[in-house]
PDB file of C-alpha atoms in Angstrom:
ATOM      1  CA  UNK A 541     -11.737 -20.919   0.904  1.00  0.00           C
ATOM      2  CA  UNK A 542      -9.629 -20.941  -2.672  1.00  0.00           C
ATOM      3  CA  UNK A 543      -8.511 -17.503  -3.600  1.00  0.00           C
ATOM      4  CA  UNK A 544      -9.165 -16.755  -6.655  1.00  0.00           C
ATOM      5  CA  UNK A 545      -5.915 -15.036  -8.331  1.00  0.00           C
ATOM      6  CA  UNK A 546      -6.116 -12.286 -11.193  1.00  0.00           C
ATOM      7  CA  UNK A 547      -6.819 -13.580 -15.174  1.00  0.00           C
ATOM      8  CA  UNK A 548      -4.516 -11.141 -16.562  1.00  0.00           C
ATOM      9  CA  UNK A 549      -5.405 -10.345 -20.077  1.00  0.00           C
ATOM     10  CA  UNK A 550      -2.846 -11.618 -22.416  1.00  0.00           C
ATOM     11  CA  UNK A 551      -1.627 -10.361 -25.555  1.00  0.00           C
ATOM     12  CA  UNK A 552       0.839 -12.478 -27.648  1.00  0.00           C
ATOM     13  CA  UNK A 553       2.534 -10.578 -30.298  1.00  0.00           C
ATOM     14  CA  UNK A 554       5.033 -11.720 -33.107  1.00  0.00           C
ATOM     15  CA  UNK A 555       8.574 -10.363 -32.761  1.00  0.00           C
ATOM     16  CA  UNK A 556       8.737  -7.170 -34.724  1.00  0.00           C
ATOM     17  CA  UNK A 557       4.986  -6.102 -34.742  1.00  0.00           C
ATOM     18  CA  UNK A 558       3.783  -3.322 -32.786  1.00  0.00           C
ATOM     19  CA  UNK A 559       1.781  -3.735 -29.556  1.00  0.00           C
ATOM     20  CA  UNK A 560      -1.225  -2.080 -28.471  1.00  0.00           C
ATOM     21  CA  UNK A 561      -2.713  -2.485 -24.862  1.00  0.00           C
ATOM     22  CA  UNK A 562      -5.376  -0.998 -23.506  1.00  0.00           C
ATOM     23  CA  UNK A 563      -6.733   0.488 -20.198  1.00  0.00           C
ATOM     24  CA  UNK A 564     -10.033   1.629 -18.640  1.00  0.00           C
ATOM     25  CA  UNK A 565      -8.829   4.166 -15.927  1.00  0.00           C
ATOM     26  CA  UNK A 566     -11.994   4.659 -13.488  1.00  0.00           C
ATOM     27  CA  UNK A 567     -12.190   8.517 -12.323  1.00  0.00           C
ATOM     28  CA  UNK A 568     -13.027  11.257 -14.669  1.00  0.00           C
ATOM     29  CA  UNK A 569     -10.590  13.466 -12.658  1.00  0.00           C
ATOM     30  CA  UNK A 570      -7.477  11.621 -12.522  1.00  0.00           C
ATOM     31  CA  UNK A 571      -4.933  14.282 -13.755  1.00  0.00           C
ATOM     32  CA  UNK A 572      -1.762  12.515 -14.541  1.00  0.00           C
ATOM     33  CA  UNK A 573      -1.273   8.904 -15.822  1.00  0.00           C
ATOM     34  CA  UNK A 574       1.735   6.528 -16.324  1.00  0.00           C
ATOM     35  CA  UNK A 575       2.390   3.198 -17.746  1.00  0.00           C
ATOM     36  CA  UNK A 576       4.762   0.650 -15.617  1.00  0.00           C
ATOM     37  CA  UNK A 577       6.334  -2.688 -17.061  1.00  0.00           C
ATOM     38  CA  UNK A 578       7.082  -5.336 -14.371  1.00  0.00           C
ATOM     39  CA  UNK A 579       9.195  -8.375 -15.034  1.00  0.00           C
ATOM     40  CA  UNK A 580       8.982 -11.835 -13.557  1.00  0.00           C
ATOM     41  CA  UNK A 581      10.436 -11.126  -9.549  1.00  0.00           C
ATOM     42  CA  UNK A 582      11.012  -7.380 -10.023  1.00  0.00           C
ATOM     43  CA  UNK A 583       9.205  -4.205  -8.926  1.00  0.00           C
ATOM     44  CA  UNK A 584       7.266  -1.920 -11.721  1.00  0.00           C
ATOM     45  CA  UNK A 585       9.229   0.025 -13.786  1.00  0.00           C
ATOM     46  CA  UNK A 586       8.502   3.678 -15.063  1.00  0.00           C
ATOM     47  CA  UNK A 587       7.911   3.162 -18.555  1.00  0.00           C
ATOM     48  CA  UNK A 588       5.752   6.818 -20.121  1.00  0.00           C
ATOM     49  CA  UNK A 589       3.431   9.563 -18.530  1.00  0.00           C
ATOM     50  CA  UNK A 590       1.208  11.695 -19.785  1.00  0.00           C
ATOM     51  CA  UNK A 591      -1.008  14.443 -18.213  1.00  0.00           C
ATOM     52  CA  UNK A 592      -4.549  14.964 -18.706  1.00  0.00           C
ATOM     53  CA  UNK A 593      -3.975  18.479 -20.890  1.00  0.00           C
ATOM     54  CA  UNK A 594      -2.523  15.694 -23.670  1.00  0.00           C
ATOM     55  CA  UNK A 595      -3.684  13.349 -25.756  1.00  0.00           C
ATOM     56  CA  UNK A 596      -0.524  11.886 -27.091  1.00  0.00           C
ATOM     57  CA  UNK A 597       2.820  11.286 -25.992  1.00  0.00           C
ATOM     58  CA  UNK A 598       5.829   9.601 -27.823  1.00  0.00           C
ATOM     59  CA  UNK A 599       9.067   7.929 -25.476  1.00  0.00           C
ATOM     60  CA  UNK A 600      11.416   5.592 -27.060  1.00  0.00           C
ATOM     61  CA  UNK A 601       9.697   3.157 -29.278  1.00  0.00           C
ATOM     62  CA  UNK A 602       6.569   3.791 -27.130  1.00  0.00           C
ATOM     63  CA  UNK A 603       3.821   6.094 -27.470  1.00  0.00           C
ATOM     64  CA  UNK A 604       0.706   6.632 -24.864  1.00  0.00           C
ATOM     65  CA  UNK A 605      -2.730   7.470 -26.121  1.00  0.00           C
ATOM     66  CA  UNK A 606      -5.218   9.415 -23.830  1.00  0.00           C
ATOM     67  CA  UNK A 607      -8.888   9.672 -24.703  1.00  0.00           C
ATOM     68  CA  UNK A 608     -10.422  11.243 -21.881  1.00  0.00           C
ATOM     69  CA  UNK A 609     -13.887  11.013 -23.216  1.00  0.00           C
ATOM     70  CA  UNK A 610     -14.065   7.090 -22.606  1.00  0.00           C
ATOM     71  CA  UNK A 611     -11.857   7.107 -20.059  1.00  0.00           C
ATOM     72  CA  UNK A 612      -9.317   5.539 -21.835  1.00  0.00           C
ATOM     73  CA  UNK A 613      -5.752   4.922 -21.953  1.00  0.00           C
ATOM     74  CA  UNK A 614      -3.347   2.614 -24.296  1.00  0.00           C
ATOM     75  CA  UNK A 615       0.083   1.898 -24.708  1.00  0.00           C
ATOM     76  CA  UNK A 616       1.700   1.207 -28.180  1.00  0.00           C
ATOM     77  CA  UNK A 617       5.262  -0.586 -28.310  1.00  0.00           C
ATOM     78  CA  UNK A 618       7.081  -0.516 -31.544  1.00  0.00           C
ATOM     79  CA  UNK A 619       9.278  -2.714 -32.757  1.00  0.00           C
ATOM     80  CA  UNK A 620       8.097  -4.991 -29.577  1.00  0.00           C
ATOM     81  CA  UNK A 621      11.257  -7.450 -28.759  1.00  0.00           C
ATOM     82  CA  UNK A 622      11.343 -10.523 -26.699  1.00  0.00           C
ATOM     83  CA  UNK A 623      12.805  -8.518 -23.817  1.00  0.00           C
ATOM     84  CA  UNK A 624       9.413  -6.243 -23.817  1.00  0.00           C
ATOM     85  CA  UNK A 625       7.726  -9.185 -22.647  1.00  0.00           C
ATOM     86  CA  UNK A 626       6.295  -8.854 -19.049  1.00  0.00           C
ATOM     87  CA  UNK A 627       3.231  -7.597 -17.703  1.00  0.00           C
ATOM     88  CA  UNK A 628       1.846  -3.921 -17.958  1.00  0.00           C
ATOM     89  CA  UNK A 629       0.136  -1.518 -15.643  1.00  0.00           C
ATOM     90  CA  UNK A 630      -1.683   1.319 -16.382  1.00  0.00           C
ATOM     91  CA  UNK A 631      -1.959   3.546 -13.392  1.00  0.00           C
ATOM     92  CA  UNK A 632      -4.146   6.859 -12.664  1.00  0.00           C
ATOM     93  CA  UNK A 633      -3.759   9.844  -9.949  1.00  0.00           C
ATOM     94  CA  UNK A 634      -6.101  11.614  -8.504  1.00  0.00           C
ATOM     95  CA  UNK A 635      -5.071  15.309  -8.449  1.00  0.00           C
ATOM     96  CA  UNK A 636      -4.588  16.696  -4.948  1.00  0.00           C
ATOM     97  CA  UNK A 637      -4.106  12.913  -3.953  1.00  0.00           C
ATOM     98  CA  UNK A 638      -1.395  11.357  -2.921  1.00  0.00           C
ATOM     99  CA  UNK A 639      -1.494   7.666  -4.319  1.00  0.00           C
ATOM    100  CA  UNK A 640      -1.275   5.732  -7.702  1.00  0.00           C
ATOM    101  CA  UNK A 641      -4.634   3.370  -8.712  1.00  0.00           C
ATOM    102  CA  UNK A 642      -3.725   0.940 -10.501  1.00  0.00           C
ATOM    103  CA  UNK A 643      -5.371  -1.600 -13.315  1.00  0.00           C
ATOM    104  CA  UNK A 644      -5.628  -4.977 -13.581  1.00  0.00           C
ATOM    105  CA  UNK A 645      -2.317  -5.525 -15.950  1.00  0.00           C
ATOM    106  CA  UNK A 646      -2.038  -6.905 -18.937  1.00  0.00           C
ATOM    107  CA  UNK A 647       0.213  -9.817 -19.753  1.00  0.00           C
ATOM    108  CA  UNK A 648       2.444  -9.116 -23.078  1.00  0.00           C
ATOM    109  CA  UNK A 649       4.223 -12.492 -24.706  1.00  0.00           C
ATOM    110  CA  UNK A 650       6.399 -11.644 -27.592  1.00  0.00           C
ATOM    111  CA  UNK A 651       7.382 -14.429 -29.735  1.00  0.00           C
ATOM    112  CA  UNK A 652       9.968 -14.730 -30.901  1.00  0.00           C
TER     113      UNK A 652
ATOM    114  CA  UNK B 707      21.857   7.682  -8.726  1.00  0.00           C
ATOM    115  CA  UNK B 708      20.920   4.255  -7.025  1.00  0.00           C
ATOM    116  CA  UNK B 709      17.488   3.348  -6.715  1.00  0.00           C
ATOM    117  CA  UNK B 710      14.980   2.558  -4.548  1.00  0.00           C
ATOM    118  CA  UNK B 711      16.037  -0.471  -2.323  1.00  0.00           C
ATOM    119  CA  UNK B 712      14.129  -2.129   0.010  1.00  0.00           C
ATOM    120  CA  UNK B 713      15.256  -5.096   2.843  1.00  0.00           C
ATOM    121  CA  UNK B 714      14.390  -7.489   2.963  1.00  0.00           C
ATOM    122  CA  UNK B 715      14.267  -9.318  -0.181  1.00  0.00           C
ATOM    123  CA  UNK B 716      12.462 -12.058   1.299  1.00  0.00           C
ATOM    124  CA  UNK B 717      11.004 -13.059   4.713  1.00  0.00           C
ATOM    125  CA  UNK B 718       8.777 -15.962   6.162  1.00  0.00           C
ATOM    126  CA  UNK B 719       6.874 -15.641   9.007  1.00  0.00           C
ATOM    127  CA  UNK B 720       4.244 -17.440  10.823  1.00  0.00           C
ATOM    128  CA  UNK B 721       0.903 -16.044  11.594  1.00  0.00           C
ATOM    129  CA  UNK B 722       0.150 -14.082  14.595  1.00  0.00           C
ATOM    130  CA  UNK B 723       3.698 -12.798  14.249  1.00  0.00           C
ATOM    131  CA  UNK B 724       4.551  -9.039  13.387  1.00  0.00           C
ATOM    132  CA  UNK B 725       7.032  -8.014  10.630  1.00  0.00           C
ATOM    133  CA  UNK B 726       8.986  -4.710   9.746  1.00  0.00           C
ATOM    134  CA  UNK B 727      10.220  -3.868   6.274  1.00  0.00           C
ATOM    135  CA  UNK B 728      12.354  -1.033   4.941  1.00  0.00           C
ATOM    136  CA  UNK B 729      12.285   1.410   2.528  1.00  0.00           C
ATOM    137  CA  UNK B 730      15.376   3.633   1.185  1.00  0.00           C
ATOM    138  CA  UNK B 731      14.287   6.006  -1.646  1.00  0.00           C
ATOM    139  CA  UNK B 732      16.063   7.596  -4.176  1.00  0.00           C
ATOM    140  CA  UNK B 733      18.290  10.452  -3.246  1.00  0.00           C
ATOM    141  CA  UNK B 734      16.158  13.538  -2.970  1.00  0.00           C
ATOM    142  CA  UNK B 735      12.767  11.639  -2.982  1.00  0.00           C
ATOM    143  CA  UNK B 736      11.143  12.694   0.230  1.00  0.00           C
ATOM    144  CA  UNK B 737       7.675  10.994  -0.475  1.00  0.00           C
ATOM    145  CA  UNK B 738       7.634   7.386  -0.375  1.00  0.00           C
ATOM    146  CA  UNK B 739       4.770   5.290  -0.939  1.00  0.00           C
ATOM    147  CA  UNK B 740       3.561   1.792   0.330  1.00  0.00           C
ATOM    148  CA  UNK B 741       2.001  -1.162  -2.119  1.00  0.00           C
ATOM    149  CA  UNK B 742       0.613  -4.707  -1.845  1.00  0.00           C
ATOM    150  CA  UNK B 743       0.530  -7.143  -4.416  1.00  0.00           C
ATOM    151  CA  UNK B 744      -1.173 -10.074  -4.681  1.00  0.00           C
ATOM    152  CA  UNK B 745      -2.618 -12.361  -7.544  1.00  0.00           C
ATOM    153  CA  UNK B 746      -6.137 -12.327  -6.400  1.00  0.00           C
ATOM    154  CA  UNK B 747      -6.157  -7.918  -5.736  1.00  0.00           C
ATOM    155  CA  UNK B 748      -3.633  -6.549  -7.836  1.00  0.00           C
ATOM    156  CA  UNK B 749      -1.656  -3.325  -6.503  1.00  0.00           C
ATOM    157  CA  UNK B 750      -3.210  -1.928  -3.517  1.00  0.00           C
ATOM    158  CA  UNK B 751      -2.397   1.275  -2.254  1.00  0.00           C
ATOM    159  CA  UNK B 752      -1.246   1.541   1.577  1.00  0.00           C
ATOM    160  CA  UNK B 753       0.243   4.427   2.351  1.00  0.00           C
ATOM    161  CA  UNK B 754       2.134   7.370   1.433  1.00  0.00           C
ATOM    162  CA  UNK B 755       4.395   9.705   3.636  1.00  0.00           C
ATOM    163  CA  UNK B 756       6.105  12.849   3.553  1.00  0.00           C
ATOM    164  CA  UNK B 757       8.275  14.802   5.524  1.00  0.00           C
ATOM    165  CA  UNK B 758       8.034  12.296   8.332  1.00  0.00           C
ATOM    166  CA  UNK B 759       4.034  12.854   7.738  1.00  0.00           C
ATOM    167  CA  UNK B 760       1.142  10.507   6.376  1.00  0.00           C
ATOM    168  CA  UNK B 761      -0.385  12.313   4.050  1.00  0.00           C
ATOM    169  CA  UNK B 762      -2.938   9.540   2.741  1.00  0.00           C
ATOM    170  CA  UNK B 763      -3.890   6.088   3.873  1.00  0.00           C
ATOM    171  CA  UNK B 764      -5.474   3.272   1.816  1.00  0.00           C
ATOM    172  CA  UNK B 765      -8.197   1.072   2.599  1.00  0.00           C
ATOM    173  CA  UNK B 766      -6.181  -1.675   4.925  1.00  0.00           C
ATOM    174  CA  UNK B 767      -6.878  -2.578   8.715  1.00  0.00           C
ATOM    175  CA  UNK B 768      -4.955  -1.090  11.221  1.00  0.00           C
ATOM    176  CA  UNK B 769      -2.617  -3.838  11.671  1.00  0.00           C
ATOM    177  CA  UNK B 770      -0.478  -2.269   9.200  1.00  0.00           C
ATOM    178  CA  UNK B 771       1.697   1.243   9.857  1.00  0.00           C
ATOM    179  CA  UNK B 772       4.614   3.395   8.616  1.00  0.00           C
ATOM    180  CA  UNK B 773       6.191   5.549   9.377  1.00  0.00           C
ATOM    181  CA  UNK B 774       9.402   7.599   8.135  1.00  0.00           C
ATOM    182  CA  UNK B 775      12.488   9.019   8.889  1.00  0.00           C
ATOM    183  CA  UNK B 776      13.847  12.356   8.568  1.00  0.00           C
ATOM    184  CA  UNK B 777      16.303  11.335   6.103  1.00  0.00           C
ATOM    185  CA  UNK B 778      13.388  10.047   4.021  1.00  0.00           C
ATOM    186  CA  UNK B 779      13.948   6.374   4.800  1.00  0.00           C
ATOM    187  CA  UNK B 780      10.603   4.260   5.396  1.00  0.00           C
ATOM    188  CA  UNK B 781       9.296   0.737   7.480  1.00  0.00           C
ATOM    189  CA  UNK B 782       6.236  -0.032   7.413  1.00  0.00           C
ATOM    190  CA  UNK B 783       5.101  -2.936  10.101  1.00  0.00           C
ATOM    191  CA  UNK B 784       1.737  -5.738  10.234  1.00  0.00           C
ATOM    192  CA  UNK B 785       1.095  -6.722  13.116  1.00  0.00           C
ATOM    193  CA  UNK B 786      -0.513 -10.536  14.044  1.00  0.00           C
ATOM    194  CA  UNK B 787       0.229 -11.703  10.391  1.00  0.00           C
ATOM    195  CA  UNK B 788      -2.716 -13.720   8.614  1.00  0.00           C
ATOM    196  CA  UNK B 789      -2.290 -15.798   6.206  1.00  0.00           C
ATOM    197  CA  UNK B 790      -3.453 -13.285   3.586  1.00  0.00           C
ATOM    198  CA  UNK B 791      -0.814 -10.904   4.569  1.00  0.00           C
ATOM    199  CA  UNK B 792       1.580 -12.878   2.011  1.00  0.00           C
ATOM    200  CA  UNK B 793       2.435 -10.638  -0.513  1.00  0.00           C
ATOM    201  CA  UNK B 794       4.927  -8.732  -2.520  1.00  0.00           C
ATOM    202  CA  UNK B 795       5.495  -5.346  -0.890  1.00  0.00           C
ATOM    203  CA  UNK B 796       6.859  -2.867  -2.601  1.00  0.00           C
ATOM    204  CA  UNK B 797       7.758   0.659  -1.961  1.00  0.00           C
ATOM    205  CA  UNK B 798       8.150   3.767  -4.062  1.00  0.00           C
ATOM    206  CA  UNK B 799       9.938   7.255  -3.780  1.00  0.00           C
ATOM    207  CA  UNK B 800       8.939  10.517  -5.853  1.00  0.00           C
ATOM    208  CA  UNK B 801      10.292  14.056  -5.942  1.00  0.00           C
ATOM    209  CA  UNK B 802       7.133  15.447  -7.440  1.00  0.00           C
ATOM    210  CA  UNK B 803       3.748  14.325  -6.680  1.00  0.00           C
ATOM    211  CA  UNK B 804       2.913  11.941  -9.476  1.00  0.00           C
ATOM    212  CA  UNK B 805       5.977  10.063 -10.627  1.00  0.00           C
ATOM    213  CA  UNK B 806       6.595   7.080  -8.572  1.00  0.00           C
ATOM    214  CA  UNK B 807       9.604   4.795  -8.960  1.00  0.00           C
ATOM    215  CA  UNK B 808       9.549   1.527  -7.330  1.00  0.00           C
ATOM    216  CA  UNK B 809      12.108  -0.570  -5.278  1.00  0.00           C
ATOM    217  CA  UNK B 810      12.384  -4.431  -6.235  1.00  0.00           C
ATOM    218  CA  UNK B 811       9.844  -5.314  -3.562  1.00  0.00           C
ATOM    219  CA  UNK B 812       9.994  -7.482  -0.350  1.00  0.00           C
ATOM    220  CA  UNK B 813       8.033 -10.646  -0.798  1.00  0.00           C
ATOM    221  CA  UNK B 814       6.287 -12.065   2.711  1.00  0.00           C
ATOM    222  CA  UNK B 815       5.515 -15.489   3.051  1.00  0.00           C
ATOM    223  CA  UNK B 816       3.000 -15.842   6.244  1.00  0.00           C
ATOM    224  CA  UNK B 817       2.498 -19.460   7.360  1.00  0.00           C
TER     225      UNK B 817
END
């Protein structure tokens, strides 16, 4: 049969603005979390991490958000330029385990 | 400090056939973990080994295996291909636990 493929979100932004983007992580005790940026042919690429004993981290025109009440996670980019644009994973771990989950990624277009 | 590098960059096979890819992590990375990648699933977790040991093993049939190396160096293998084998695979190397830095990938076209 067809396989269906993945309808990544998409956010378009306007060069200059900040970016938000947002993620749902699924287990309540996922420990550690970290956002990835993957360009067109490439692998992911660490971007920020932040443990679960924070809320709020700040990187190099990026800052990660944790709410672990709602189980949820976001990403803000400031500044974003054209060469931010790519898609973005938010990944989870499991403490004790041994693997990354990861979301669905969402699909940033800066334009320019 | 290079990174993670994996070979090939690209491979086509045919089905029923069996494929082997390689892993190199990092220098000083001793765990190195195993992804898929397709459109219709997303990342997918494989495996992950450590010390020449498997310490966890996602949810994938047993046509796929790794194994690694004592100097930290990884394959992994599928065996009788399928058509929904094609993928991007892509390996991954921490030093701690948690942070996981990927290679460029290996992208398998099964026909």
């Amino acid at each position: 049969g067809e396989s269906v493929g993945l309808h990544l979100p998409t956010l378009s932004v306007q060069e200059g603005d900040n970016s938000i983007i947002n993620c749902a992580y699924s287990n309540s005790a996922s420990d550690y979390f970290i956002w990835y940026k993957q360009e067109s042919g490439k692998g992911p690429q660490f971007i920020i991490d932040i443990r679960s004993n924070m809320d709020k981290r700040q990187g190099q025109r990026v800052t990660v958000l944790l709410n672990k009440t709602v189980k949820h996670l976001s990403l803000q980019i400031a500044a974003t330029q054209p060469g931010d644009s790519a898609v973005y994973f938010c990944a989870e771990n499991l403490a004790g385990s041994y693997q990354l989950t990861f979301g669905k990624g969402t699909k940033l277009s800066v334009i320019p | 400090k290079a990174g993670v590098t994996q070979t090939p960059r690209y491979l086509i096979k045919t089905r029923g056939q069996q494929v082997t890819l390689s892993c190199s992590p990092i220098s000083g990375h001793r765990s190195v973990s195993w992804y898929q990648q397709t459109p219709g699933q997303g990342l997918q977790f494989l495996f992950e080994y450590f010390s020449e040991t498997q310490r966890n093993k996602g949810n994938f049939p047993g046509r796929f295996s790794g194994r690694q190396f004592s100097n930290s160096r990884s394959e992994m293998n599928v065996s009788t291909l399928e058509l929904g084998d094609s993928a991007l695979y892509l390996c991954a190397s921490s030093r701690r636990q948690e942070t996981q830095y990927f290679g460029p990938g290996t992208r398998l076209l099964v026909l």
